[in-house]
Amino acid sequence: MKTILENGQWAWEDDYCDKNPQKILFDLDKKTMILTLKNSVEVDGKDKDTFVYTIRWAWKNGFRGKIIGEKRLDKNGDPVEWDLFVVDSKRFYWRRNDWRKNSGSKTIIKCSPKHDEVMKN
């Protein structure tokens, strides 16, 4: 897969990269994406701050990924998968595979380099 999204700090547009930025990192072969949140969120009754996606396939402006360990199910009883759509080099959004075609998450924006210190380990 050609890189269609940069590794780095991203955040929900209304968080302005300050509240809970997310660090996105692709492995070298571009088959895995690791998303790490600054602050954990509750998923299936547990706090979680890291989500690992297996990239199932890609297209010109996005890809379909499956979260390893995903418990949410679609109407067929299969784990949901997530489509990432790149709007431009600084914005993208998510859509679950069982959502309507014209729907999607809020926009996620690329944070400026000044935010990189927020998530350094």
C-alpha positions as a Python dict, from the first residue, in 0.01 Angstrom:
ca = {
    (1, 'M'): (0, 0, 0),
    (2, 'K'): (128, 344, -91),
    (3, 'T'): (130, 581, 207),
    (4, 'I'): (-187, 788, 189),
    (5, 'L'): (-170, 925, 542),
    (6, 'E'): (132, 1052, 733),
    (7, 'N'): (256, 904, 1057),
    (8, 'G'): (220, 1162, 1331),
    (9, 'Q'): (-20, 1342, 1562),
    (10, 'W'): (-386, 1374, 1466),
    (11, 'A'): (-698, 1480, 1659),
    (12, 'W'): (-1071, 1529, 1629),
    (13, 'E'): (-1121, 1867, 1464),
    (14, 'D'): (-1306, 2014, 1763),
    (15, 'D'): (-1029, 1907, 2005),
    (16, 'Y'): (-773, 2133, 1833),
    (17, 'C'): (-500, 1873, 1904),
    (18, 'D'): (-495, 1965, 2275),
    (19, 'K'): (-760, 1749, 2444),
    (20, 'N'): (-684, 1393, 2329),
    (21, 'P'): (-448, 1374, 2032),
    (22, 'Q'): (-390, 1042, 1862),
    (23, 'K'): (-58, 916, 1738),
    (24, 'I'): (-81, 723, 1411),
    (25, 'L'): (201, 497, 1304),
    (26, 'F'): (212, 261, 1006),
    (27, 'D'): (451, -33, 1001),
    (28, 'L'): (707, -53, 720),
    (29, 'D'): (502, -278, 494),
    (30, 'K'): (189, -60, 542),
    (31, 'K'): (-22, -359, 647),
    (32, 'T'): (-71, -245, 1006),
    (33, 'M'): (-168, 90, 1156),
    (34, 'I'): (-132, 160, 1528),
    (35, 'L'): (-345, 439, 1674),
    (36, 'T'): (-254, 548, 2028),
    (37, 'L'): (-462, 801, 2221),
    (38, 'K'): (-313, 1036, 2479),
    (39, 'N'): (-608, 958, 2709),
    (40, 'S'): (-777, 620, 2713),
    (41, 'V'): (-1143, 574, 2620),
    (42, 'E'): (-1389, 312, 2739),
    (43, 'V'): (-1446, 27, 2494),
    (44, 'D'): (-1647, -279, 2597),
    (45, 'G'): (-1628, -173, 2962),
    (46, 'K'): (-1247, -142, 2962),
    (47, 'D'): (-1016, 157, 2928),
    (48, 'K'): (-820, 138, 2606),
    (49, 'D'): (-563, 374, 2456),
    (50, 'T'): (-420, 169, 2168),
    (51, 'F'): (-596, 30, 1864),
    (52, 'V'): (-415, -188, 1611),
    (53, 'Y'): (-567, -205, 1263),
    (54, 'T'): (-491, -469, 1003),
    (55, 'I'): (-515, -299, 664),
    (56, 'R'): (-744, -521, 456),
    (57, 'W'): (-725, -326, 130),
    (58, 'A'): (-656, 24, 6),
    (59, 'W'): (-774, 258, -266),
    (60, 'K'): (-656, 595, -393),
    (61, 'N'): (-783, 801, -100),
    (62, 'G'): (-828, 552, 181),
    (63, 'F'): (-830, 201, 313),
    (64, 'R'): (-1038, -53, 501),
    (65, 'G'): (-900, -165, 836),
    (66, 'K'): (-1002, -419, 1095),
    (67, 'I'): (-927, -350, 1461),
    (68, 'I'): (-754, -650, 1614),
    (69, 'G'): (-982, -776, 1892),
    (70, 'E'): (-1287, -580, 1767),
    (71, 'K'): (-1599, -689, 1960),
    (72, 'R'): (-1862, -471, 1792),
    (73, 'L'): (-2061, -666, 1535),
    (74, 'D'): (-2242, -569, 1216),
    (75, 'K'): (-2594, -693, 1131),
    (76, 'N'): (-2445, -1017, 994),
    (77, 'G'): (-2271, -1089, 1324),
    (78, 'D'): (-1922, -1014, 1187),
    (79, 'P'): (-1677, -778, 1356),
    (80, 'V'): (-1717, -430, 1209),
    (81, 'E'): (-1449, -294, 983),
    (82, 'W'): (-1349, 70, 941),
    (83, 'D'): (-1301, 271, 623),
    (84, 'L'): (-1062, 564, 646),
    (85, 'F'): (-1120, 837, 385),
    (86, 'V'): (-848, 1095, 326),
    (87, 'V'): (-995, 1436, 244),
    (88, 'D'): (-656, 1598, 189),
    (89, 'S'): (-306, 1583, 343),
    (90, 'K'): (-434, 1735, 669),
    (91, 'R'): (-780, 1579, 713),
    (92, 'F'): (-952, 1241, 716),
    (93, 'Y'): (-1262, 1075, 856),
    (94, 'W'): (-1380, 724, 948),
    (95, 'R'): (-1686, 528, 842),
    (96, 'R'): (-1787, 189, 977),
    (97, 'N'): (-1858, -65, 705),
    (98, 'D'): (-2220, -93, 821),
    (99, 'W'): (-2293, 281, 819),
    (100, 'R'): (-2479, 452, 532),
    (101, 'K'): (-2258, 542, 235),
    (102, 'N'): (-2298, 918, 284),
    (103, 'S'): (-2216, 911, 657),
    (104, 'G'): (-1894, 931, 853),
    (105, 'S'): (-1725, 1042, 1171),
    (106, 'K'): (-1627, 1394, 1257),
    (107, 'T'): (-1319, 1517, 1072),
    (108, 'I'): (-977, 1433, 1212),
    (109, 'I'): (-701, 1686, 1148),
    (110, 'K'): (-320, 1672, 1133),
    (111, 'C'): (-167, 1842, 1435),
    (112, 'S'): (114, 2091, 1397),
    (113, 'P'): (468, 1982, 1495),
    (114, 'K'): (437, 2175, 1825),
    (115, 'H'): (197, 1902, 1942),
    (116, 'D'): (452, 1621, 1890),
    (117, 'E'): (589, 1673, 2243),
    (118, 'V'): (247, 1590, 2391),
    (119, 'M'): (276, 1221, 2309),
    (120, 'K'): (646, 1149, 2333),
    (121, 'N'): (718, 852, 2556),
}
